[in-house]
């Protein structure tokens, strides 16, 4: 009687906790994960920062103001008197550097590449978050399913305990059989303990990305089937490859910047000089141009270095494509294996276990089997059902991770 009271109280506690928890569906959870996330916000701010910086990438440098005293005598009768000699003047002027157009365009191209790199990093972050959230929701969903199965199985087995005790009292069963029954119950209870830990872990993972402290997975689980050909076709749009492409374009823009150094830059300055009123004030206008005449020792090595960096970025892009393709095929093989194991257990092992439990129950009713045989068969059936749910979880999780990582569920 005590265990019945305890089980009733435990069930009431679970119902109360479920009433306080918030139910969330799979798609709803993914949508929430795309919302207010610190990592996504940080990535979006970096993209905004790159865009702000790009607006000034091809602007001219700031002008420079010059002021001072020119041609001031330091010896003789007019020493340190700015107004005694004709060339002496107090001057103030403005200088403006004018980089060549190729340099300015290259800087703008690099700034645009920086934007695409930041966007690719943001896409990779979102992909990682969605995969983690999807996995956590699936873990929670199937932990709830397994916990419900374990509770039902434990309740059914406990209903047989009075029957076993009566059989021991009547002498139709050995006293050791009651210990065997307790062992079967402990196996289910141990499974429940592990499942509860899995559920709490999944809730903690989800709480990182959604606002609920104790979420409850509701609705239907995502599909365990997918379209491998479509995913394989979308590998070229993988965020890792987009990042590699952006880095390659940035390296190519750096080549343009290095080549622009072989072209001359210009400058202009205007200076106003105040002198002795007897001589009159003066204005000077000057122009300047750089002379890249030692290209073999200055510009050409930089160009060669930039071209080598661009070639390295292209090679890294090819390597990333190979790595992503290999990882995709490995993940696909793991998904196929998980699906086959799940289907085999569901379609072949489960009917056998159910038939065994039914036959043992019928034999016990006919007096040709012991109660312990019935309990063992039912316990094995319950454990197999839990294992089948775990295999279904593995198949569904593998499919969801493939979709979230390689294309279908990404937005």
JSON list of C-alpha atoms in Angstrom, two decimals, residues 226-234 328 332 336:
[
{"chain": "A", "resi": 226, "resn": "UNK", "atom": "CA", "xyz": [15.20, 13.26, -46.01]},
{"chain": "A", "resi": 227, "resn": "UNK", "atom": "CA", "xyz": [16.34, 13.85, -49.57]},
{"chain": "A", "resi": 228, "resn": "UNK", "atom": "CA", "xyz": [20.09, 13.11, -49.81]},
{"chain": "A", "resi": 229, "resn": "UNK", "atom": "CA", "xyz": [20.33, 14.33, -53.41]},
{"chain": "A", "resi": 230, "resn": "UNK", "atom": "CA", "xyz": [18.89, 17.70, -52.53]},
{"chain": "A", "resi": 231, "resn": "UNK", "atom": "CA", "xyz": [21.23, 18.06, -49.57]},
{"chain": "A", "resi": 232, "resn": "UNK", "atom": "CA", "xyz": [24.20, 17.07, -51.73]},
{"chain": "A", "resi": 233, "resn": "UNK", "atom": "CA", "xyz": [23.18, 19.69, -54.29]},
{"chain": "A", "resi": 234, "resn": "UNK", "atom": "CA", "xyz": [23.06, 22.37, -51.59]},
{"chain": "A", "resi": 328, "resn": "UNK", "atom": "CA", "xyz": [28.31, 14.91, -45.25]},
{"chain": "A", "resi": 332, "resn": "UNK", "atom": "CA", "xyz": [24.56, 10.36, -44.29]},
{"chain": "A", "resi": 336, "resn": "UNK", "atom": "CA", "xyz": [21.10, 5.34, -42.92]}
]
